[in-house]
XYZ file of C-alpha atoms in Angstrom:
691
model
C -14.829 45.683 -34.041
C -13.285 41.411 -34.973
C -13.844 41.941 -39.081
C -14.841 39.136 -39.031
C -18.232 40.706 -37.639
C -18.001 43.019 -39.748
C -21.966 39.827 -41.084
C -25.300 41.524 -39.693
C -25.984 38.410 -37.978
C -22.579 38.609 -35.664
C -22.646 42.104 -34.606
C -23.180 43.179 -30.972
C -25.530 45.216 -31.112
C -25.110 46.042 -27.578
C -22.243 48.244 -28.944
C -25.629 50.753 -29.218
C -28.141 50.319 -26.824
C -27.683 53.480 -24.029
C -27.068 51.869 -20.304
C -30.897 52.059 -19.299
C -31.894 50.623 -22.253
C -28.809 47.617 -21.879
C -29.960 47.049 -17.559
C -33.995 46.899 -19.223
C -32.726 44.189 -20.864
C -30.188 42.260 -18.573
C -32.904 42.061 -15.638
C -35.771 40.751 -17.835
C -33.719 37.796 -19.079
C -33.077 37.472 -15.642
C -36.199 37.209 -14.450
C -37.619 35.227 -16.939
C -35.504 33.051 -16.895
C -36.278 32.879 -12.765
C -39.344 32.505 -13.581
C -38.824 29.780 -16.629
C -36.902 27.441 -13.912
C -39.593 27.622 -11.331
C -41.966 26.854 -13.827
C -40.358 22.653 -14.308
C -38.710 22.287 -10.761
C -41.050 19.136 -10.539
C -39.433 17.451 -13.864
C -36.005 18.340 -12.787
C -36.222 16.051 -9.505
C -37.669 13.542 -11.305
C -35.140 13.846 -13.819
C -32.307 13.550 -11.233
C -34.436 10.161 -9.734
C -33.438 9.074 -12.630
C -29.903 9.536 -13.259
C -29.434 8.260 -9.757
C -32.361 4.770 -10.671
C -29.399 4.654 -13.640
C -26.118 4.820 -11.804
C -28.233 2.030 -8.878
C -27.857 5.415 -6.535
C -30.971 4.788 -5.405
C -30.867 5.440 -1.695
C -33.544 3.610 0.690
C -35.994 5.744 2.008
C -35.980 4.463 5.838
C -33.361 2.400 6.108
C -33.810 -0.410 8.403
C -30.358 -0.417 10.385
C -27.225 1.473 9.012
C -25.871 -0.270 6.726
C -29.260 -2.401 5.511
C -28.304 -3.238 1.800
C -28.532 -0.198 -1.235
C -28.827 -2.986 -4.101
C -30.552 -2.642 -7.228
C -30.735 -3.899 -10.833
C -29.940 -1.811 -13.379
C -32.888 -2.541 -15.784
C -32.899 1.504 -16.374
C -29.604 1.126 -17.453
C -29.595 -1.811 -19.365
C -32.551 -0.709 -21.203
C -30.939 2.403 -22.527
C -27.147 0.720 -23.580
C -29.892 -1.088 -25.548
C -31.301 1.405 -27.859
C -28.142 3.780 -27.550
C -26.102 0.796 -28.742
C -28.718 0.118 -31.934
C -29.475 3.961 -33.039
C -26.090 4.222 -33.225
C -25.789 2.829 -35.996
C -29.084 2.763 -37.697
C -27.485 6.990 -38.132
C -24.724 5.711 -38.926
C -25.073 3.188 -41.898
C -21.911 5.220 -43.980
C -19.192 7.089 -43.866
C -21.323 9.185 -46.856
C -24.110 9.409 -44.244
C -25.504 13.020 -45.685
C -27.981 13.429 -49.467
C -29.066 16.529 -51.078
C -31.892 15.365 -53.066
C -32.830 18.637 -56.000
C -36.368 20.103 -55.756
C -37.519 19.673 -58.616
C -36.718 18.211 -62.505
C -33.334 17.688 -61.456
C -30.469 18.118 -64.135
C -26.680 16.217 -65.224
C -25.889 20.089 -63.395
C -28.207 19.893 -60.877
C -27.294 16.152 -60.096
C -23.295 17.136 -59.688
C -23.563 19.335 -57.041
C -26.375 17.189 -54.801
C -23.142 14.889 -55.315
C -21.014 17.491 -54.611
C -22.378 18.626 -51.574
C -24.075 15.502 -50.037
C -19.504 14.740 -50.395
C -18.820 18.333 -48.524
C -21.330 18.382 -45.091
C -20.275 14.162 -44.813
C -15.944 15.913 -44.982
C -17.606 18.534 -42.826
C -19.320 16.753 -40.125
C -17.729 13.791 -39.607
C -13.308 14.245 -41.143
C -12.861 18.135 -40.273
C -14.940 18.552 -37.048
C -14.497 14.934 -35.199
C -16.143 15.558 -32.383
C -20.213 15.034 -33.912
C -19.609 11.441 -34.181
C -19.266 11.402 -30.744
C -21.396 14.120 -29.956
C -24.812 11.919 -31.175
C -23.080 8.609 -29.568
C -23.286 11.312 -26.203
C -26.327 12.035 -26.931
C -28.439 8.806 -28.151
C -27.007 7.954 -24.060
C -29.050 10.254 -22.320
C -31.914 10.535 -24.884
C -34.128 7.178 -23.563
C -32.878 8.239 -20.157
C -34.841 11.564 -20.032
C -37.158 11.605 -23.221
C -35.202 14.705 -24.634
C -31.981 16.219 -25.395
C -31.055 18.577 -27.587
C -28.293 20.297 -30.712
C -27.549 23.826 -30.643
C -26.240 24.477 -34.667
C -24.509 27.537 -35.233
C -21.920 29.129 -37.137
C -18.516 30.051 -35.373
C -16.333 32.294 -36.423
C -13.273 31.118 -34.655
C -13.900 27.655 -36.164
C -14.766 29.277 -39.219
C -17.602 26.774 -39.992
C -20.891 25.823 -38.409
C -20.535 24.182 -35.046
C -23.317 21.511 -33.216
C -22.900 21.606 -29.981
C -24.474 18.899 -27.235
C -27.364 20.511 -25.274
C -27.857 18.742 -22.798
C -32.725 19.637 -21.714
C -31.538 20.178 -17.691
C -29.449 23.574 -19.371
C -31.733 24.232 -21.122
C -34.630 25.798 -20.089
C -38.652 26.859 -21.307
C -41.896 28.021 -19.441
C -42.684 24.495 -18.839
C -46.106 24.360 -19.705
C -49.496 21.585 -21.576
C -49.628 20.951 -25.020
C -48.086 20.041 -27.991
C -45.080 22.749 -28.810
C -42.323 22.308 -31.229
C -39.430 24.577 -29.546
C -40.046 26.413 -33.411
C -43.219 27.667 -31.231
C -41.843 28.947 -28.356
C -40.173 32.465 -28.459
C -38.643 32.263 -25.473
C -35.764 29.211 -24.772
C -32.433 30.516 -22.643
C -29.475 28.526 -22.678
C -27.245 28.094 -19.326
C -23.296 27.796 -20.878
C -20.506 28.055 -18.673
C -17.665 29.143 -19.863
C -13.696 29.758 -17.997
C -13.141 33.420 -17.254
C -10.270 33.333 -20.277
C -12.630 32.174 -22.510
C -14.655 35.080 -21.842
C -11.728 37.614 -21.648
C -10.755 37.367 -25.077
C -13.689 37.096 -26.352
C -14.604 40.776 -25.184
C -11.091 42.108 -26.012
C -11.870 40.354 -29.630
C -15.125 42.444 -28.824
C -17.881 39.026 -29.309
C -18.727 39.839 -25.379
C -18.959 43.488 -23.946
C -19.145 44.219 -20.309
C -18.148 42.334 -17.044
C -17.928 38.166 -17.058
C -17.566 37.703 -13.320
C -17.306 34.269 -12.389
C -19.382 32.277 -10.123
C -19.258 30.647 -7.070
C -20.124 27.296 -6.847
C -21.935 28.023 -3.638
C -23.385 30.906 -5.021
C -25.315 29.332 -7.767
C -28.281 26.817 -6.790
C -26.756 23.706 -8.646
C -29.842 21.668 -10.636
C -31.267 18.394 -8.958
C -29.828 16.826 -11.965
C -26.456 18.120 -11.382
C -26.143 16.787 -8.173
C -26.849 14.167 -8.969
C -24.725 12.747 -11.808
C -21.977 14.885 -9.315
C -23.071 12.284 -6.566
C -22.982 9.591 -9.059
C -19.274 9.825 -9.783
C -18.161 11.384 -6.078
C -17.728 14.503 -7.043
C -17.115 16.597 -5.297
C -16.424 20.844 -6.269
C -13.677 22.770 -4.552
C -13.825 27.098 -3.997
C -12.878 29.287 -7.051
C -10.249 31.281 -7.492
C -11.684 35.113 -8.875
C -8.229 35.925 -10.466
C -7.594 32.427 -11.960
C -8.078 31.593 -15.681
C -9.172 28.364 -14.954
C -12.314 30.094 -13.105
C -16.071 29.475 -14.442
C -18.600 32.065 -15.675
C -21.997 31.969 -16.166
C -24.087 33.365 -18.825
C -27.853 32.848 -19.968
C -28.313 33.218 -23.465
C -32.174 33.910 -23.982
C -32.760 33.997 -27.638
C -36.694 35.801 -26.975
C -38.924 38.461 -29.201
C -38.349 42.491 -28.248
C -39.595 45.485 -29.972
C -36.546 47.763 -29.629
C -38.259 49.986 -32.656
C -40.913 50.674 -31.143
C -43.312 49.338 -33.489
C -45.282 47.674 -31.514
C -44.118 44.042 -33.063
C -40.850 42.081 -30.884
C -38.665 40.786 -33.761
C -35.846 38.282 -32.939
C -32.685 38.288 -30.744
C -30.295 36.759 -28.882
C -29.663 37.851 -25.701
C -26.423 36.953 -23.291
C -25.716 37.918 -20.066
C -23.267 37.011 -17.160
C -26.092 36.170 -14.423
C -22.952 37.655 -11.843
C -23.301 40.873 -12.234
C -26.067 40.744 -13.901
C -25.035 42.562 -17.462
C -25.524 42.372 -20.860
C -22.530 41.160 -22.259
C -24.111 41.009 -26.582
C -27.435 41.384 -28.483
C -27.336 40.181 -32.100
C -30.145 39.831 -34.101
C -32.168 35.727 -35.877
C -33.693 36.526 -38.566
C -31.633 36.571 -41.791
C -30.855 39.719 -43.000
C -28.610 40.869 -47.098
C -25.309 41.168 -47.250
C -26.856 44.777 -46.089
C -28.455 43.937 -43.011
C -31.713 44.117 -44.970
C -34.101 41.912 -43.403
C -36.034 39.355 -45.746
C -38.582 36.551 -45.261
C -40.260 39.494 -42.454
C -38.044 38.982 -39.993
C -38.796 35.550 -39.372
C -37.842 33.809 -36.678
C -34.349 31.564 -36.656
C -33.995 28.715 -34.694
C -31.132 27.415 -33.679
C -31.910 24.173 -31.909
C -32.873 21.105 -33.103
C -35.348 19.385 -29.692
C -34.583 15.196 -30.642
C -37.136 12.808 -28.711
C -37.648 9.590 -27.876
C -41.239 9.502 -27.585
C -44.552 11.636 -28.229
C -45.862 13.313 -25.367
C -49.362 14.376 -26.184
C -49.512 16.671 -23.302
C -46.437 18.212 -22.538
C -43.406 19.704 -24.273
C -40.457 17.405 -23.099
C -40.495 14.405 -24.357
C -40.876 10.157 -22.562
C -38.102 8.524 -22.456
C -37.327 5.526 -19.777
C -37.307 7.122 -17.039
C -40.359 7.829 -17.052
C -41.194 4.405 -18.181
C -39.560 2.421 -16.711
C -38.151 4.281 -13.239
C -41.442 3.846 -11.698
C -40.534 -0.876 -11.523
C -37.157 -0.139 -11.345
C -37.409 1.555 -7.664
C -40.037 -1.447 -6.712
C -37.588 -3.543 -8.073
C -34.793 -2.568 -5.880
C -36.753 -2.020 -3.254
C -38.511 -4.937 -3.674
C -34.630 -7.246 -4.195
C -33.228 -4.916 -0.817
C -36.285 -6.766 1.160
C -35.097 -9.871 0.590
C -31.446 -9.054 0.917
C -31.696 -7.805 4.848
C -34.358 -10.767 5.085
C -31.376 -13.256 4.157
C -28.901 -11.007 6.768
C -31.745 -11.286 9.932
C -31.785 -15.172 8.578
C -27.786 -15.657 8.592
C -26.389 -13.220 11.723
C -29.634 -12.259 13.074
C -30.822 -15.734 14.423
C -26.943 -15.677 15.581
C -28.584 -12.763 18.519
C -30.223 -12.519 21.137
C -31.575 -12.248 24.912
C -29.487 -13.427 28.484
C -30.643 -12.315 31.627
C -28.518 -10.749 33.894
C -29.271 -13.388 37.098
C -26.930 -16.052 34.963
C -23.278 -16.179 36.067
C -21.736 -14.764 32.548
C -17.208 -14.672 32.867
C -18.124 -11.079 31.609
C -21.151 -9.056 29.713
C -21.001 -10.282 26.266
C -21.427 -13.596 25.610
C -19.508 -14.526 22.155
C -19.751 -17.718 20.936
C -16.921 -19.285 19.965
C -16.388 -22.954 17.281
C -14.880 -25.475 18.082
C -15.315 -24.749 22.060
C -17.165 -24.933 25.566
C -17.354 -21.563 27.590
C -17.533 -22.814 31.849
C -20.796 -21.063 33.249
C -21.420 -21.132 36.652
C -25.843 -22.274 35.996
C -27.150 -24.734 35.626
C -29.030 -26.555 31.788
C -31.928 -25.172 32.754
C -31.239 -21.646 34.273
C -29.790 -21.321 30.830
C -32.969 -22.870 28.819
C -34.924 -20.722 30.725
C -32.587 -17.471 30.744
C -30.633 -17.331 27.027
C -33.466 -15.529 24.470
C -32.215 -16.711 20.381
C -34.495 -14.573 17.957
C -35.528 -16.893 14.916
C -36.016 -14.445 11.935
C -37.470 -16.444 8.695
C -35.542 -15.354 6.152
C -37.035 -13.512 2.369
C -40.435 -14.822 1.529
C -40.360 -17.605 -1.783
C -42.714 -14.998 -3.472
C -40.201 -12.560 -3.306
C -38.558 -13.918 -6.612
C -42.002 -14.408 -8.018
C -42.197 -10.326 -7.867
C -38.937 -9.992 -8.932
C -39.324 -11.674 -11.327
C -42.453 -10.267 -12.912
C -41.661 -6.668 -12.285
C -38.311 -7.239 -14.333
C -40.239 -9.829 -17.197
C -42.572 -6.944 -17.744
C -40.149 -4.075 -18.522
C -38.102 -6.198 -20.401
C -41.045 -5.962 -22.699
C -41.733 -2.358 -22.309
C -37.673 -1.375 -22.755
C -37.570 -3.987 -25.583
C -34.614 -5.923 -24.643
C -36.430 -9.625 -24.628
C -34.290 -12.969 -25.093
C -34.895 -11.819 -28.777
C -33.178 -8.703 -29.459
C -30.795 -9.195 -26.969
C -28.836 -12.980 -28.162
C -29.813 -14.681 -25.616
C -32.598 -17.197 -25.650
C -32.666 -19.976 -24.333
C -33.984 -21.849 -26.506
C -33.885 -23.076 -30.577
C -35.618 -22.223 -32.865
C -36.469 -21.711 -36.397
C -34.079 -19.299 -38.529
C -37.885 -18.137 -39.480
C -39.976 -17.727 -36.261
C -36.546 -16.366 -34.702
C -36.596 -13.508 -37.329
C -40.238 -12.881 -36.611
C -39.514 -12.271 -33.187
C -37.225 -9.725 -33.681
C -38.888 -7.620 -36.213
C -41.973 -7.348 -33.432
C -39.851 -6.221 -30.947
C -37.865 -3.712 -33.014
C -41.736 -2.243 -33.636
C -41.096 0.307 -31.595
C -37.123 1.064 -31.445
C -37.952 1.514 -35.688
C -40.842 4.187 -34.616
C -38.312 6.124 -32.106
C -35.589 5.715 -35.473
C -37.802 7.291 -37.625
C -38.449 10.528 -34.803
C -34.498 10.474 -34.557
C -33.891 11.100 -38.528
C -36.781 13.504 -38.151
C -34.719 15.817 -35.815
C -31.437 14.702 -37.559
C -32.715 16.542 -41.293
C -33.970 19.553 -39.126
C -30.560 19.582 -38.721
C -28.404 19.220 -41.375
C -30.575 21.591 -43.493
C -29.662 24.201 -40.420
C -25.913 23.391 -41.030
C -26.932 23.747 -45.085
C -28.314 27.123 -44.238
C -25.093 27.653 -42.488
C -22.696 26.723 -45.536
C -25.109 28.992 -47.895
C -23.716 32.208 -46.173
C -20.870 31.450 -44.168
C -18.863 28.565 -46.438
C -15.246 29.907 -47.804
C -16.831 30.322 -52.046
C -14.160 27.131 -52.888
C -13.415 23.991 -50.417
C -11.326 21.384 -50.726
C -11.386 18.325 -49.743
C -10.932 15.070 -48.970
C -13.316 11.983 -48.546
C -13.036 7.881 -48.274
C -15.637 5.712 -49.560
C -17.213 2.650 -48.049
C -14.116 0.165 -50.066
C -11.629 3.030 -48.727
C -10.797 4.553 -51.649
C -10.004 8.329 -51.070
C -10.949 10.842 -53.945
C -10.787 14.422 -53.934
C -13.237 17.120 -54.187
C -14.282 19.891 -54.717
C -17.342 22.175 -53.538
C -18.323 26.056 -53.669
C -20.724 28.384 -51.792
C -22.387 29.279 -55.021
C -23.914 25.246 -55.001
C -25.049 25.295 -51.024
C -28.584 27.145 -53.659
C -31.663 26.757 -51.408
C -33.156 24.249 -54.871
C -31.902 21.757 -52.902
C -33.315 19.400 -50.225
C -30.310 17.943 -47.412
C -32.014 15.199 -46.354
C -29.647 12.073 -43.924
C -28.747 8.771 -45.735
C -30.166 6.615 -42.118
C -31.512 2.990 -41.390
C -34.510 2.497 -39.403
C -35.317 -0.617 -39.947
C -31.211 -1.074 -39.518
C -30.600 -4.793 -39.143
C -28.828 -6.429 -35.757
C -26.476 -8.483 -36.535
C -28.579 -11.186 -34.352
C -31.665 -10.772 -37.036
C -29.641 -10.932 -40.080
C -27.556 -14.555 -38.463
C -32.034 -15.203 -38.513
C -32.342 -14.410 -41.732
C -29.287 -15.974 -43.893
C -30.218 -18.824 -41.858
C -33.377 -18.574 -43.775
C -32.043 -18.080 -46.549
C -29.659 -20.690 -46.324
C -33.004 -23.679 -46.240
C -34.683 -22.429 -49.326
C -31.514 -22.294 -50.962
C -30.334 -25.690 -50.482
C -33.068 -27.807 -50.969
C -34.053 -25.332 -54.516
C -33.074 -27.310 -57.069
C -33.441 -23.850 -59.506
C -30.652 -23.073 -58.160
C -28.535 -26.490 -57.218
C -28.930 -27.335 -60.589
C -26.496 -24.140 -60.988
C -23.060 -23.908 -59.567
C -22.394 -20.032 -60.004
C -25.526 -19.851 -57.979
C -24.707 -21.684 -55.166
C -21.363 -20.288 -54.825
C -23.426 -17.356 -54.865
C -26.020 -17.987 -51.696
C -22.320 -19.676 -50.579
C -20.519 -16.035 -50.237
C -24.114 -13.992 -48.996
C -24.416 -16.801 -45.562
C -20.889 -16.775 -45.322
C -20.522 -12.960 -45.206
C -23.939 -12.623 -43.625
C -22.369 -15.005 -40.320
C -19.336 -13.142 -40.286
C -17.121 -15.217 -41.343
C -13.002 -14.215 -43.245
C -11.176 -14.047 -46.424
C -14.881 -15.551 -47.815
C -12.147 -16.268 -51.332
C -10.702 -18.901 -49.134
C -12.266 -21.322 -47.945
C -14.748 -20.582 -51.609
C -13.851 -21.402 -55.463
C -14.262 -18.791 -57.238
C -14.875 -18.522 -61.186
C -13.807 -16.890 -63.648
C -17.281 -16.875 -65.791
C -15.241 -13.788 -68.262
C -16.196 -11.066 -67.760
C -19.000 -9.671 -70.448
C -17.676 -11.650 -73.365
C -20.683 -13.737 -75.272
C -21.515 -17.537 -74.661
C -20.869 -19.435 -76.731
C -20.961 -23.461 -76.683
C -19.722 -24.758 -80.108
C -15.844 -25.488 -78.004
C -13.388 -25.551 -81.228
C -16.028 -21.554 -82.267
C -15.510 -21.246 -78.584
C -11.431 -21.769 -79.111
C -10.181 -19.994 -81.456
C -11.952 -16.909 -80.305
C -10.097 -17.531 -77.378
C -6.835 -17.401 -79.952
C -8.564 -14.205 -82.028
C -10.919 -13.102 -80.401
C -10.710 -10.445 -77.891
C -12.407 -10.566 -75.050
C -12.704 -14.645 -74.369
C -16.679 -16.081 -73.641
C -18.431 -16.784 -70.555
C -18.573 -20.106 -68.860
C -22.230 -21.383 -68.386
C -23.267 -23.919 -66.019
C -25.002 -25.478 -67.851
C -21.817 -26.286 -70.326
C -21.052 -29.600 -71.375
C -17.275 -28.584 -69.675
C -15.962 -31.843 -70.532
C -15.846 -30.792 -74.281
C -14.629 -27.204 -74.090
C -11.846 -29.416 -70.981
C -10.500 -30.947 -74.232
C -10.268 -29.049 -76.666
C -8.667 -25.914 -75.370
C -6.517 -28.607 -73.782
C -5.971 -29.913 -76.939
C -5.231 -25.507 -78.061
C -2.021 -26.045 -75.541
C -0.980 -28.550 -76.671
C -0.803 -28.865 -80.030
C -0.686 -25.467 -81.630
C 2.434 -23.407 -81.729
C 3.752 -19.631 -82.362
C 0.811 -18.569 -79.487
C 2.144 -15.485 -77.218
C 2.020 -15.393 -73.903
C -1.785 -13.064 -73.715
C -2.989 -16.318 -75.625
C -1.560 -18.974 -74.353
C -3.035 -16.776 -70.415
C -5.871 -16.900 -72.106
C -6.042 -19.702 -72.754
C -5.621 -21.145 -69.916
C -7.786 -19.234 -67.228
C -11.003 -19.937 -69.685
C -10.049 -23.423 -68.909
C -9.529 -23.455 -65.325
C -13.344 -22.103 -65.167
C -14.516 -25.188 -66.401
C -12.400 -26.717 -64.195
C -13.517 -25.371 -61.245
C -17.242 -25.670 -61.759
C -17.290 -28.839 -63.545
C -15.568 -30.276 -60.719
C -18.087 -27.680 -58.501
C -21.158 -29.864 -60.396
C -19.758 -33.158 -59.271
C -19.271 -32.205 -55.653
C -22.919 -31.078 -55.663
C -24.674 -33.637 -57.750
C -22.952 -35.899 -55.054
C -24.131 -34.937 -51.961
C -27.396 -33.255 -53.419
C -30.654 -34.457 -51.474
C -33.035 -36.483 -53.747
C -36.970 -34.721 -53.565
C -40.197 -35.988 -54.098
C -41.418 -34.300 -57.221
C -45.300 -35.675 -57.744
C -47.240 -33.764 -60.328
C -51.292 -33.115 -60.209
C -52.046 -36.596 -61.798
C -49.614 -38.705 -60.676
C -49.257 -41.043 -57.351
C -47.539 -40.738 -54.517
C -44.267 -38.715 -55.124
C -41.006 -40.664 -55.580
C -37.751 -40.521 -54.909
C -35.383 -38.660 -57.765
C -32.336 -38.926 -58.614
C -29.918 -35.430 -59.172
C -27.638 -36.117 -62.222
C -24.742 -33.722 -63.524
C -24.402 -32.656 -66.980
C -21.108 -33.697 -67.275
C -19.188 -36.563 -67.894
C -18.291 -38.769 -64.677
C -15.636 -38.514 -62.598
C -13.202 -40.084 -64.384
C -12.621 -37.799 -67.418
C -11.958 -35.320 -64.227
C -9.388 -37.412 -63.641
C -7.983 -38.008 -66.778
C -8.158 -33.958 -67.232
C -5.776 -33.323 -63.648
C -8.930 -31.765 -61.131
C -8.458 -34.905 -58.626
C -5.609 -36.168 -56.903
C -2.446 -33.631 -57.451
C -4.651 -31.437 -60.174
C -4.464 -27.880 -60.033
C -6.021 -25.990 -56.906
C -8.646 -24.873 -57.333
C -9.348 -20.910 -55.736
C -8.625 -18.552 -55.758
C -6.576 -19.267 -59.385
C -5.896 -18.146 -62.574
C -3.686 -20.726 -65.553
C -0.575 -19.165 -67.172
C -0.294 -17.237 -63.066
């Protein structure tokens, strides 16, 4: 027995059973698997039709002639792709997407430990396991189509850490039943696993498997219709398996079930793995918690390995509802009408150039082929030709078909929430607030779906937490990168994963789309640009400008806007002489405020630079930076006052509103020119004096 299989949950109990017991368990697994598959054949057939619609591979049931139209409109594909693109950003808004929260009254040590766990788990699932995020992207493409998707979380002794696998709903077989059921409440689940023959041999040699592993022939297993639909869509043709080829595939049925092995009348949770071809039990392991000595804990409550992600809740079944349920019939109807329209147009274009010719006409050959620009000589009169040739007159497609297609596609777009406002393809010019309201209403359905996905993600992360608590190395060192690019060295230990922490995903179900951000930015800008409270403050107006440029995706914002150096955390000093003394002898320079008398400060600081001698380079640099801040704010306020719109102010007791002209609280432009702020003065943006 390999050393890393000594943990009680990793031990293969099949080696301790008799041949009869192993055969009975294997037979039970195979029989229940076949029964459960039979119970969901209708569900599999329905899902296969959705796959065909997604890839536009659905064919007409009764084609009117060979080679008739088989085109379709990708309504289902567009809805699924739109959802997956938005959901991905909502689930992974930042590099650190996991948050550990202390349970109960937190202290400083608990908070530090929670921070270590947050960083460590985020590093585990992004840096060390670089397939985790990719698998979530694949899941988000499949989930809206089928309505359900699963992940399987377990400890891998080979990777020495937690593994989160994607499990397609067609590969997790459960007894199909009526009524809402959580996956934790279903006592029997069978995971269909395909392993290469070489991998099976390695796992048998290592002690993980026992018994025979025989490759399957592709013709010996009835492939489910969903897999066949995928293969047909991608034009995949399976070749012949070679039984001695290491790349040959073995089919394993890993069933999570309950067994009464001790004969006490109460069944306990186990995991049994059976090779489909050899019909032998390869592995049996416990599915409940134990201590290090193997003694059961928590009353042998079953450990759930699978996490169920649902698109829409199914009120009367286990599998969730997806766009396949909602849009499949509509997409099928649209494709039928589209094909009828194309076929009718084909008949009008080509069919009208065909017909019947009477044998009574003396034709040069059996078939009459019309060559444009040429005349064919035949032995017949004009009346004979008129009476001996019948030409088809197909009317072409009916205009109502186009209207029906438009009606169905519009309803499908509303059902899939892929309206023009959400996809950014609005044809009408709308006010930002109106557009924002449309987008928010359109995203209400998606927001509720995101909430369900985040709850499932939390269940999955808690499984990872429990695995780290039991199997993690005593001390693990790693590095993480913050959103600003800073690399931080961290360490975490198994002791950090005690039961007093709660794991939550840092996801944003209200994740704004780019269109939504732009609408908010425009609404905010329209408000601030007419608000006198902001317009009288150049610094706040500058901040509003930066936020708007950031929302529209502008790059290098500091190169197009001035930067105001307000001196950090210094105090406010309105007296220019006192401010000059603090600049020369103080440690922290005073701050610059928009409403100060900037021209007086500029004059005083310029006199300091011109009149004082013996100043150090540090003092000169400090005065110049402060002088530049006053110049920049003064110039910005001057320009703002010149372009500020007149506003109407009226008190309740006054008469009609009178336009008011905004005035600046600083000297005229001539003094700015004299101070070097115009016509060849120092640049405004991104400059510090003395540099």
